[in-house]
Short mmCIF file of C-alpha atoms in Angstrom, two decimals:
data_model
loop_
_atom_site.label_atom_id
_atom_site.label_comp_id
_atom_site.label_asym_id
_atom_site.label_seq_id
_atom_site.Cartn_x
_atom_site.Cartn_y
_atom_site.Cartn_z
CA UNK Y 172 29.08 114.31 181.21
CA UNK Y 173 28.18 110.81 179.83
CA UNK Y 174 26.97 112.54 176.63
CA UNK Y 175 30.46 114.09 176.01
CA UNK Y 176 32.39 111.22 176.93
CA UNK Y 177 30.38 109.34 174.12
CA UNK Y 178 31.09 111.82 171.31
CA UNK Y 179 34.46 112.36 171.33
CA UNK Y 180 35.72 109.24 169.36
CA UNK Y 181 38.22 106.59 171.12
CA UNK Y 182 41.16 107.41 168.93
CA UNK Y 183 41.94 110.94 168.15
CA UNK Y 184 42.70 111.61 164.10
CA UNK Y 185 46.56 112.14 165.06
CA UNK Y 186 46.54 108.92 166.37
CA UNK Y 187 44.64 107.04 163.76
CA UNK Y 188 46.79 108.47 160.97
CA UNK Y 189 49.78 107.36 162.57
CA UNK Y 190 48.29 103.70 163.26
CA UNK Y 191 47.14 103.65 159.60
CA UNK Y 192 50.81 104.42 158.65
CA UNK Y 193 52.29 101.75 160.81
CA UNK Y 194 49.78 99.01 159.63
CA UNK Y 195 51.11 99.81 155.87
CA UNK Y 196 55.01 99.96 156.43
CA UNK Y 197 54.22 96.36 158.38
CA UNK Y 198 52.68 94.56 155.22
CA UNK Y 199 56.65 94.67 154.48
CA UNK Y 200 57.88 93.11 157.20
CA UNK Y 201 57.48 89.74 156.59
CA UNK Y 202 59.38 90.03 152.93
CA UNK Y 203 61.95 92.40 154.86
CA UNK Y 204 62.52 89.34 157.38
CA UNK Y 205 62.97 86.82 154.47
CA UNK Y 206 65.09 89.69 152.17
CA UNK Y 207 67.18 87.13 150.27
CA UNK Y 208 64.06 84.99 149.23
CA UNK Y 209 62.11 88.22 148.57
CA UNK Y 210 65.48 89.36 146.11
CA UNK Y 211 65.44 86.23 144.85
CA UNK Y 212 61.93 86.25 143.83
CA UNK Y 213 61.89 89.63 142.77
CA UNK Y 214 64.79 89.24 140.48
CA UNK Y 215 63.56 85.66 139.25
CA UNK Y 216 62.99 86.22 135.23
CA UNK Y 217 63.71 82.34 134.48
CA UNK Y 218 59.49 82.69 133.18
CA UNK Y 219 61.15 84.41 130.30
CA UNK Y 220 62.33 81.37 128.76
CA UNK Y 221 60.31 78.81 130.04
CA UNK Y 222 57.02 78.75 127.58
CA UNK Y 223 55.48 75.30 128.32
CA UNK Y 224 52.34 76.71 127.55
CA UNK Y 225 53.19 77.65 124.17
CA UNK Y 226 55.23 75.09 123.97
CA UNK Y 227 51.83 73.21 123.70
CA UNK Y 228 49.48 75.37 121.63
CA UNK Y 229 52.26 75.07 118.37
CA UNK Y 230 52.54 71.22 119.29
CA UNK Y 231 56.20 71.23 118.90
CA UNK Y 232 58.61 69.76 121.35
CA UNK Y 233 60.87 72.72 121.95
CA UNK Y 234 61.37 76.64 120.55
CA UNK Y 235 64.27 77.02 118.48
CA UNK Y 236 66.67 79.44 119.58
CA UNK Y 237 66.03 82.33 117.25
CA UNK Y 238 62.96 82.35 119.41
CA UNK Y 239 63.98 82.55 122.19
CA UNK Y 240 63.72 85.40 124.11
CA UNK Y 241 66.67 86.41 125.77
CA UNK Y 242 68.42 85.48 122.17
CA UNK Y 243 65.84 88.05 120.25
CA UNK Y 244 66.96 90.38 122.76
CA UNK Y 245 70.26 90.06 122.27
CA UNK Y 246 70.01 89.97 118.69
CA UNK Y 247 68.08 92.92 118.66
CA UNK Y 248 71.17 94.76 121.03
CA UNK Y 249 73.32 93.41 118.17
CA UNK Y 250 71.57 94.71 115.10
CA UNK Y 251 71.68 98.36 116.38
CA UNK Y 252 75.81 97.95 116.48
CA UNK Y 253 77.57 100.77 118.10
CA UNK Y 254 74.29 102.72 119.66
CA UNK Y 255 73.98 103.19 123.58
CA UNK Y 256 72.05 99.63 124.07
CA UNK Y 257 75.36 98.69 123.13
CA UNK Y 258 76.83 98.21 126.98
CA UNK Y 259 73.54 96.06 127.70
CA UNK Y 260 74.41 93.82 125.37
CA UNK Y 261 74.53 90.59 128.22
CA UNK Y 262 71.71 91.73 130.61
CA UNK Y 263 69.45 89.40 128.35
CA UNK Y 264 72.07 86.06 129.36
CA UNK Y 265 71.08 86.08 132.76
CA UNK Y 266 67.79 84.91 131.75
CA UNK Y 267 69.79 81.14 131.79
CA UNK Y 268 70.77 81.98 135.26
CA UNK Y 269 67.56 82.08 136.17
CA UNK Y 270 66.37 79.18 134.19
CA UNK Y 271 69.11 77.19 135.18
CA UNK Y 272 68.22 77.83 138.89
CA UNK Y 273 64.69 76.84 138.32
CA UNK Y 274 65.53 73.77 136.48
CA UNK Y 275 67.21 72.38 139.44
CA UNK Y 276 65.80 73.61 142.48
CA UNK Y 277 62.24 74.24 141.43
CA UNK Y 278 61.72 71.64 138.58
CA UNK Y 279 64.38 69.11 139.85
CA UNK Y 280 64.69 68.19 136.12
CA UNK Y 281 68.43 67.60 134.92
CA UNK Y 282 66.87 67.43 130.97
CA UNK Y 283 65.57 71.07 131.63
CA UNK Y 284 69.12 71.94 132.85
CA UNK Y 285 70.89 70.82 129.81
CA UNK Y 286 68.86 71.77 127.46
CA UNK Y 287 69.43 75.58 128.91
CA UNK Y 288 73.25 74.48 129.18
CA UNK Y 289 72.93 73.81 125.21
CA UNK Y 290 71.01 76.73 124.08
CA UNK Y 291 73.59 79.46 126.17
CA UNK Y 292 76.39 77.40 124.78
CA UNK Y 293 75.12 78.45 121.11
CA UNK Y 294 74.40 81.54 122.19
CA UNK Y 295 77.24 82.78 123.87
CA UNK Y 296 79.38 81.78 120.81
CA UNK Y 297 76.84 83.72 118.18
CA UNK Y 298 77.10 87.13 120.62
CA UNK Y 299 81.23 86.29 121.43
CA UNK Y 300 81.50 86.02 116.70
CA UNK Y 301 78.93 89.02 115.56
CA UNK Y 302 80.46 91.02 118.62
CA UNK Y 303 84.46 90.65 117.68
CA UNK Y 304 83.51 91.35 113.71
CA UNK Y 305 81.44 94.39 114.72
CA UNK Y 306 84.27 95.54 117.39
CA UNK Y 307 87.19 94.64 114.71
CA UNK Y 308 84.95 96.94 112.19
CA UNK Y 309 84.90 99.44 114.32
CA UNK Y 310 88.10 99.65 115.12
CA UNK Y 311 89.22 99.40 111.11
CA UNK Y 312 86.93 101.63 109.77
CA UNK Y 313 88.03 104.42 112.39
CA UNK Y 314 91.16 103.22 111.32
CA UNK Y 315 90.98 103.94 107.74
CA UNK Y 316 88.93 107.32 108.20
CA UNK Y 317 91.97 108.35 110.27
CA UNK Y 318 94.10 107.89 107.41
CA UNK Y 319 92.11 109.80 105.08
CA UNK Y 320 91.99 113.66 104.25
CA UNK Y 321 90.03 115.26 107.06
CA UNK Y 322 88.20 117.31 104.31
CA UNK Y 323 86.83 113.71 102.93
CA UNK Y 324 85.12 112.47 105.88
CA UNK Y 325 82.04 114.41 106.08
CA UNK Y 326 81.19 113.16 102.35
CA UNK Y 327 81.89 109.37 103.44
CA UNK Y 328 80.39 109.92 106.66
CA UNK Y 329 76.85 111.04 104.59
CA UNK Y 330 76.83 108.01 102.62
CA UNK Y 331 78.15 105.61 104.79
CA UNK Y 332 76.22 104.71 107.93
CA UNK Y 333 79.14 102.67 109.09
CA UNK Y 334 81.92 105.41 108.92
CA UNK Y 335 79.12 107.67 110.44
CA UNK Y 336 79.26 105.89 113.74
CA UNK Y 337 82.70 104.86 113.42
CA UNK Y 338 83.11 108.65 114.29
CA UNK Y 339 81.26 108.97 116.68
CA UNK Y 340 81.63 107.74 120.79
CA UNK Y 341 82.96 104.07 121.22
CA UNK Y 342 79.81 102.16 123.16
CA UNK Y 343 82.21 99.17 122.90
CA UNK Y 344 84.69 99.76 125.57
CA UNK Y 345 82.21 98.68 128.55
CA UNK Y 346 82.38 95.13 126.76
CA UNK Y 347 86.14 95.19 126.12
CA UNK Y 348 86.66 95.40 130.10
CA UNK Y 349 84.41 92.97 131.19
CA UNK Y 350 85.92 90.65 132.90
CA UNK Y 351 83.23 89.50 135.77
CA UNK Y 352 80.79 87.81 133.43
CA UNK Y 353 79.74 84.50 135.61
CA UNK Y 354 76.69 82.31 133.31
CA UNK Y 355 75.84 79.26 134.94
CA UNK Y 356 77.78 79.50 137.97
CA UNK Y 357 80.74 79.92 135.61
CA UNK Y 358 83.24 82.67 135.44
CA UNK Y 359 84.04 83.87 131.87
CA UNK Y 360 86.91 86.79 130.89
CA UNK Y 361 84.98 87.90 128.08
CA UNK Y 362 88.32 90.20 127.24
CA UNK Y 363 90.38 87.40 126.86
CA UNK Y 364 88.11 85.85 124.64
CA UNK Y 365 87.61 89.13 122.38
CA UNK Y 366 91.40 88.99 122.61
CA UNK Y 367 92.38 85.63 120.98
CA UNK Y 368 89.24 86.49 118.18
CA UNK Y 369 90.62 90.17 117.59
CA UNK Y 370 94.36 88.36 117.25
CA UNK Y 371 92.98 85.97 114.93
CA UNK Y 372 91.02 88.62 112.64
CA UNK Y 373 93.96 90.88 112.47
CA UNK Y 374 95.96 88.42 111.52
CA UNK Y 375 93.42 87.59 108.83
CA UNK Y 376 93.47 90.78 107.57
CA UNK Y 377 97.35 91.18 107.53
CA UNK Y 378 97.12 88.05 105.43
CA UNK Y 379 94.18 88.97 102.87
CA UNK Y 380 96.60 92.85 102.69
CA UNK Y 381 99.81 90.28 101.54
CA UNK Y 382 97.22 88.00 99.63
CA UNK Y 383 96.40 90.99 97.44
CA UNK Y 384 99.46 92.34 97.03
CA UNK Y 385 100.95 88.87 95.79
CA UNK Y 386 98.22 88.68 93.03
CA UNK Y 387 98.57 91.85 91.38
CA UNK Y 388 102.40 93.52 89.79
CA UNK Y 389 104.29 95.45 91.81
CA UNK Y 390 102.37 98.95 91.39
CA UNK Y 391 99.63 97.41 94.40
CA UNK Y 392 102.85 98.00 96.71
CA UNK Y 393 100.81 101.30 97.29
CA UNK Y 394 97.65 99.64 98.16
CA UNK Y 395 99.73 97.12 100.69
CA UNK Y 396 101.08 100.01 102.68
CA UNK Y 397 97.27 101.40 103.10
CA UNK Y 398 96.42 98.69 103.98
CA UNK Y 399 98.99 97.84 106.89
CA UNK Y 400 99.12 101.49 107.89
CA UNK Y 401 94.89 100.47 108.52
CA UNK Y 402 96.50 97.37 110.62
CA UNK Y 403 98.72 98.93 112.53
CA UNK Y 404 96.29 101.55 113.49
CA UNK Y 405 93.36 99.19 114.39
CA UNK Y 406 95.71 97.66 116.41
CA UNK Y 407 96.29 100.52 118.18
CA UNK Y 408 92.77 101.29 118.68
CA UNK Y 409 92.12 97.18 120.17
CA UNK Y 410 94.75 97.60 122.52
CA UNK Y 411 93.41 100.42 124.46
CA UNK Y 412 90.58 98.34 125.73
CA UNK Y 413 92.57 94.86 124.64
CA UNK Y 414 96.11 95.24 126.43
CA UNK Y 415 97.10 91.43 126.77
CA UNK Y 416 96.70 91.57 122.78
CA UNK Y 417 99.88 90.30 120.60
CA UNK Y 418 102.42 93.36 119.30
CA UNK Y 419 101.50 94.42 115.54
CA UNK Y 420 105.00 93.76 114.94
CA UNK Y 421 104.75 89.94 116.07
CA UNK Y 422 101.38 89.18 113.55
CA UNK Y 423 102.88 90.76 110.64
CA UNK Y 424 106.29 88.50 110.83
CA UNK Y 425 103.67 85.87 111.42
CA UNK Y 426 101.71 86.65 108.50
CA UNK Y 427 104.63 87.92 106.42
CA UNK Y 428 106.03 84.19 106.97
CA UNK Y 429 109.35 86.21 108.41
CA UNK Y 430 109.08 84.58 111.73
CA UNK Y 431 112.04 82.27 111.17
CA UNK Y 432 115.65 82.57 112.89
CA UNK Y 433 117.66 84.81 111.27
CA UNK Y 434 115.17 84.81 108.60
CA UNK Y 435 116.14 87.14 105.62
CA UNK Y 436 113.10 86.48 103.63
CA UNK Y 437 109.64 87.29 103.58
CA UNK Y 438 106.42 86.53 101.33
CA UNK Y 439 106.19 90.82 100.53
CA UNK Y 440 110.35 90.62 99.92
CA UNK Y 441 109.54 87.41 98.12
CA UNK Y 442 106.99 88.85 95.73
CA UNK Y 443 109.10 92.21 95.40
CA UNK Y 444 111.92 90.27 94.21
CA UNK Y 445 110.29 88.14 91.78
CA UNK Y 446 108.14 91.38 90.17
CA UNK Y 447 111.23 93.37 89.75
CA UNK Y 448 113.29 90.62 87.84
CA UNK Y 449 110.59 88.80 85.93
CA UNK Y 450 108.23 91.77 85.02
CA UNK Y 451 109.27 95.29 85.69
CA UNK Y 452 113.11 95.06 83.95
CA UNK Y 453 112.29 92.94 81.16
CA UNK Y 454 108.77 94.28 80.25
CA UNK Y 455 108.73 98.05 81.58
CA UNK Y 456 110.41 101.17 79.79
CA UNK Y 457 112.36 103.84 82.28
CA UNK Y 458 111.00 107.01 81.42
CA UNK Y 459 113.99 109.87 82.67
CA UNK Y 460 111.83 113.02 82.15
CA UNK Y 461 109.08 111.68 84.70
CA UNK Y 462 111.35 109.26 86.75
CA UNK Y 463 109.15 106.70 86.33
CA UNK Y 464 108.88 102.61 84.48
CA UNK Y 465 106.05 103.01 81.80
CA UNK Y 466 104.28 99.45 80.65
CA UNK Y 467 104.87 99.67 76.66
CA UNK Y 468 102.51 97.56 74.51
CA UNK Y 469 103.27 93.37 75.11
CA UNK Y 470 105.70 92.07 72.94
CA UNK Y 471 106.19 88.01 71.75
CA UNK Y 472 109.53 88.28 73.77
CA UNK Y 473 107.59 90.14 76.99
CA UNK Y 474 105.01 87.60 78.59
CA UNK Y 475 103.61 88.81 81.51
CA UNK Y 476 104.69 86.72 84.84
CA UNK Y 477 102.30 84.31 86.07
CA UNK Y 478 100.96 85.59 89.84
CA UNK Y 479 98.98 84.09 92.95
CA UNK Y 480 95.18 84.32 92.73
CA UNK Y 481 93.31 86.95 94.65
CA UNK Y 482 91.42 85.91 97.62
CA UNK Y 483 87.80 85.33 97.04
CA UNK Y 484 85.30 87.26 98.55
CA UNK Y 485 87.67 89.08 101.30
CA UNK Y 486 84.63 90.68 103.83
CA UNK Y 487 84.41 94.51 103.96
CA UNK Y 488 85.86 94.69 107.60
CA UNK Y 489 88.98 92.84 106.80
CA UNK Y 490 90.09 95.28 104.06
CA UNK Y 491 89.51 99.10 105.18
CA UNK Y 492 85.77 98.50 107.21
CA UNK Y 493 83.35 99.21 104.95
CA UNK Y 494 82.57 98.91 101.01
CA UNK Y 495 82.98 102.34 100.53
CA UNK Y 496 85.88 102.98 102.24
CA UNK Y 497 87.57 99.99 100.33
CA UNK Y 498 85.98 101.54 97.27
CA UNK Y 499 88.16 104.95 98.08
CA UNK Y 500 91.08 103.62 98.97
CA UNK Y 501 91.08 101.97 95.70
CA UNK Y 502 91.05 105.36 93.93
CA UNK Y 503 93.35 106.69 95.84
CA UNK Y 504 95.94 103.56 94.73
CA UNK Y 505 94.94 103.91 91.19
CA UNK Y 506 95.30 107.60 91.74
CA UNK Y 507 99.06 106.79 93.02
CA UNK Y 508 99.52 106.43 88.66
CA UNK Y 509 99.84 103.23 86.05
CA UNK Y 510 103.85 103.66 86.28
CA UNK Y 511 106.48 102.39 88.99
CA UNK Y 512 107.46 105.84 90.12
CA UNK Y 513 109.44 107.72 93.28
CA UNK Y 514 105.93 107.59 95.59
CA UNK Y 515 105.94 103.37 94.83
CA UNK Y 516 109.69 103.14 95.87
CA UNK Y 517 108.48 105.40 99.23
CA UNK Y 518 105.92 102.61 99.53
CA UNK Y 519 107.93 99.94 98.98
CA UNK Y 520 110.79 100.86 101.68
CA UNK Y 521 108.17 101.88 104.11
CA UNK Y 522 106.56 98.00 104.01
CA UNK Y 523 110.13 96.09 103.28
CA UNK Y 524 112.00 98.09 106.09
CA UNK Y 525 115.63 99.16 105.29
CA UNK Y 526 116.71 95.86 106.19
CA UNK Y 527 114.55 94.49 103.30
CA UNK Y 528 115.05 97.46 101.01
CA UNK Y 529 118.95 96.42 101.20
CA UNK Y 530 118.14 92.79 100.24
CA UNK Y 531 116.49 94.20 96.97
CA UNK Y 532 119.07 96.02 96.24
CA UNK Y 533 121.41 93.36 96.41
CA UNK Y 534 119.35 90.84 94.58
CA UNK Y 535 118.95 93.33 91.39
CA UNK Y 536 122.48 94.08 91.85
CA UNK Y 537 123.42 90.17 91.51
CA UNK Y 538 121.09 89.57 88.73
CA UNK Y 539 122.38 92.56 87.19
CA UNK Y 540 126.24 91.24 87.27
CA UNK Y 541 125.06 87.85 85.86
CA UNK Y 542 123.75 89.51 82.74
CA UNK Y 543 127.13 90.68 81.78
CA UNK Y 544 129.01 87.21 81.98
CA UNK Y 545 126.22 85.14 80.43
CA UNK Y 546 123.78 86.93 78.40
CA UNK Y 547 125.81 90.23 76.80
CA UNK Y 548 128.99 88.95 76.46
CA UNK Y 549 127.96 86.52 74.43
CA UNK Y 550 125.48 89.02 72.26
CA UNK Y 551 128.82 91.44 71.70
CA UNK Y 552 130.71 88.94 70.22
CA UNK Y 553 127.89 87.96 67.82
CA UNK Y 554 127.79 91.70 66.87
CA UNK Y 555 131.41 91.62 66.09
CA UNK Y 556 130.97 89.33 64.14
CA UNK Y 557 128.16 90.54 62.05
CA UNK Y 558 129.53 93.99 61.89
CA UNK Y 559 131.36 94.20 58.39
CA UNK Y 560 135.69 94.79 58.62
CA UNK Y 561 135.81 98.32 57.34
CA UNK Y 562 132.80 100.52 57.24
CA UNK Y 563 133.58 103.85 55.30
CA UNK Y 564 131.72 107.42 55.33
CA UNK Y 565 130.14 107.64 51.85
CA UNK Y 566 130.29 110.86 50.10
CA UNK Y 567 127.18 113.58 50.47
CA UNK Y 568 127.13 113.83 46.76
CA UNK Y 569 124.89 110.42 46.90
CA UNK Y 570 122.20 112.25 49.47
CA UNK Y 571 120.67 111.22 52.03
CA UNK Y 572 118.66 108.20 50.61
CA UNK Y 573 121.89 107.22 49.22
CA UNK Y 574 123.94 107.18 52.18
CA UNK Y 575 120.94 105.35 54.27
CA UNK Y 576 120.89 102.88 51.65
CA UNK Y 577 124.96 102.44 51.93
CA UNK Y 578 124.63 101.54 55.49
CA UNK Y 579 121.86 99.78 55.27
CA UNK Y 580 123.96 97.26 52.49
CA UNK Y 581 126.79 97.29 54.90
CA UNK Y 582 124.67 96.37 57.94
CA UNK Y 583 122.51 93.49 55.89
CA UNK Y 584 123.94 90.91 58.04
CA UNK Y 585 123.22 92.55 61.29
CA UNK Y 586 119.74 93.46 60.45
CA UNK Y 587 119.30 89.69 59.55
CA UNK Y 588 119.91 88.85 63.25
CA UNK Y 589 117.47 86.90 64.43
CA UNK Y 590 117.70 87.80 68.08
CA UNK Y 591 118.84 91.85 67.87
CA UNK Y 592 114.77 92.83 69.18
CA UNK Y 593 114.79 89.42 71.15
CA UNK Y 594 117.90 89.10 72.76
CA UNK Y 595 120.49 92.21 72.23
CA UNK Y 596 118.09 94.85 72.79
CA UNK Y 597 116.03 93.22 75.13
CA UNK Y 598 119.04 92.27 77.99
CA UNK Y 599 120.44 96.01 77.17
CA UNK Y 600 117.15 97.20 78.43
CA UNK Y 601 116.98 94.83 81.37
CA UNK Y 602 120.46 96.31 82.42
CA UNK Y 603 119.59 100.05 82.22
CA UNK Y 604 116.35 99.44 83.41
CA UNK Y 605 117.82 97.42 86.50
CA UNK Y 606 120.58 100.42 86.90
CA UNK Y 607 117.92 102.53 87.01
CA UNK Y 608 115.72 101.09 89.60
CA UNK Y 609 118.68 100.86 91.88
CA UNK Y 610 119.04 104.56 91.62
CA UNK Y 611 115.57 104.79 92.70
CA UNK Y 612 115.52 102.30 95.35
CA UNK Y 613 118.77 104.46 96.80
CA UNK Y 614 116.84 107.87 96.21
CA UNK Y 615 114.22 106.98 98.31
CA UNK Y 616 116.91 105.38 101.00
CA UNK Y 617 118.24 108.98 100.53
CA UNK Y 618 115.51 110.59 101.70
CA UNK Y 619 114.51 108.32 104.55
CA UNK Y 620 117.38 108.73 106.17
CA UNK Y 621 117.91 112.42 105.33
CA UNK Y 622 114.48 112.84 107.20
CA UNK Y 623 115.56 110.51 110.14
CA UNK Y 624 118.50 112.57 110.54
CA UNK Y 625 116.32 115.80 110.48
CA UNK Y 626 114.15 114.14 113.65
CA UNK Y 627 117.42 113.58 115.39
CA UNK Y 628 117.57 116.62 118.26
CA UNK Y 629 120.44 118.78 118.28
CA UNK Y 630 122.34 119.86 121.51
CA UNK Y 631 120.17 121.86 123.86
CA UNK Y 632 117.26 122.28 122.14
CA UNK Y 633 114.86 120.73 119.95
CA UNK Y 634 115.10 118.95 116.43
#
């Protein structure tokens, strides 16, 4: 009996497997019982940034911030642009959280603190700048490839990387709703931010469209309505993760300089104005067949108007996105042809308005009316008076050099004057060329308002 007793161990294995189990699931109880200091610790990355050690094997006082980690990080989130890493773009920031933490509590050193205050300060602005030029690029190249012919985008898209992934899923629109971002103990609205930089940048590029427009004759009118078409459509795009940001309609009276009360000018009626009077009547032939103002070769009497000069060095992203999109859409303008033409006047109402359209009209008419008074009246009576009394038909039996050369005799005095090509000729032209563009102006009133009218729905069904 004592021999049996003695073999059969003091804990059975059922027993020692489940005392083995319980002594492993109790090496957590202690961090269990302290689970805020054991989250704390856990989640502590502040050793990240802090590098003392290196600090002292380069002998240098302190890293500079392209060094520092939770910036290369970043950077390195920012350099792959619109790619899923894209959402963890300020996971990397709460490095200074931690940092900051340690500094005070840990370290007790107010110098540390700073310093970490400094370096997120420069930091935070770098991300806030590189992130609202990528998201505004973004948004205007998908912009301008929305504009395009569909059956153009897969060639673009093949040589462009940044069309390619302005086609493909936004991995902005996490950022644009954050609105919870706390660094420092501080909460930041990082929409509102990307909304006052996105206002400002459209309104750049509103600015650079007008810019551009204002430095080149009156044929880029094709070019500016691309171009705000783009604007209006990136705006459009910004607002659906962006909704506190300013109406389109608001930053183009503000960069149009229209913003006045009861303002009836504007820098694109400005420059329309001043191109039609000074450059297109006086230096431009109508053409009837093709319904269109040719550019015939200079003339002494036919100087070309002085303009604004272009902006210098206008960035990609504030044009159409990208280099080659700017590149197409400046085919596509030259395509549009090297004569003030039917498609121009379309371009021209659509980026004056009616409202403006009218105020062209009425300025060509008034210039128009004060040609008669002052410049041909005064020509007509100068040709009375160098046409001859009595001008008779010569007889055939002198031929046909004979009768040009009876003419010409009897219209010495006329030839002679020095202002016929200068002055006579020239104002005639003005006027039919100013008649003219008034027609086409109308036309293409015409057929805006013919189409409006075709929108319109009828009674009981639709339009």
């Amino acid at each position: 009996q004592n021999s049996s007793l003695l073999a059969e161990p003091d804990l059975s294995r059922e027993v020692a497997k489940e005392m083995r189990s319980f002594y492993v699931q109790s090496a957590h109880f202690e961090p269990l019982l302290q689970l805020s200091a054991t989250v704390e610790a856990l989640s502590d990355v502040s050793f990240l940034w802090t590098r003392e050690f290196y600090l002292e094997l380069c002998d240098v006082v302190q890293f500079p911030t392209s060094m520092s980690l939770p910036w290369v990080l970043t950077e390195h989130v920012l350099r792959q642009r619109n790619t899923p890493l894209m959402p963890l773009l300020l996971a990397p920031l709460g490095v200074y959280n931690c940092c900051a933490d340690a500094a005070l509590r840990q370290h007790k050193q107010q110098h540390l603190y700073a310093e970490i205050e400094g370096e997120l300060a420069l930091v935070f602005e770098q991300v806030l700048f590189t992130l609202s030029e990528q998201v505004f690029a973004h948004c205007k190249t998908r912009a301008s490839l929305m504009l395009l012919d569909p059956a153009r985008l897969g060639g673009i898209a093949a040589a462009d990387d940044g069309a390619a992934q302005a086609l493909g899923r936004n991995w902005y629109a996490p950022l644009l709703a954050e609105r919870t971002l706390v660094l420092l103990g501080r909460p930041i609205d990082l929409a509102a931010q990307l909304t006052v930089r996105m206002g400002a940048m459209l309104r750049s590029s509103v600015d650079i469209a007008i810019s551009r427009f204002e430095s080149k004759e009156l044929l880029a009118v094709v070019e500016l309505q691309a171009a705000l078409r783009a604007c209006r459509l990136t705006h459009v795009l910004l607002r659906e993760g962006l909704p506190d940001l300013d109406e389109f309609e608001e930053v183009l009276a503000e960069a149009n300089e229209a913003v006045g009360f009861l303002s009836f000018s504007s820098r694109i009626l400005d420059k329309a104005t001043r191109d039609a009077i000074d450059d297109l009547l006086p230096n431009c032939a109508y053409r009837q067949d093709a319904v269109l103002f040719d550019r015939p070769p200079p003339t002494a009497f036919t100087p070309p108007p002085e303009r604004d000069k272009a902006p210098r060095s206008t960035p990609p992203h504030l044009l159409f996105g990208t280099s080659p999109l700017n590149a197409e859409y400046a085919m596509l303008a030259a395509a549009a042809g090297t004569g003030f033409g039917p498609r121009h006047a379309e371009a021209l109402l659509e980026v004056l308005g009616e409202a403006g359209m009218q105020a062209l009209s009425r300025a060509l008419s008034e210039h128009l009316a004060a040609l008669l008074p002052h410049s041909l009246s005064s020509y007509v009576l100068a040709l009375q008076e160098a046409l001859p009394a009595e001008i008779k038909q010569p007889s055939h039996v002198y031929g046909a050099a004979g009768c040009l050369g009876y003419y010409e005799a009897k219209l010495l005095d006329l030839r002679g004057y020095e202002e016929l090509h200068s002055g006579v000729l020239h104002t005639f032209r003005r006027l039919g060329n100013g008649v003219a563009l008034v027609r086409l102006l109308e036309a293409a009133l015409g057929t805006r308002s013919t189409f409006a009218l075709g929108q319109l729905p009828v009674e009981g069904g639709q339009p």
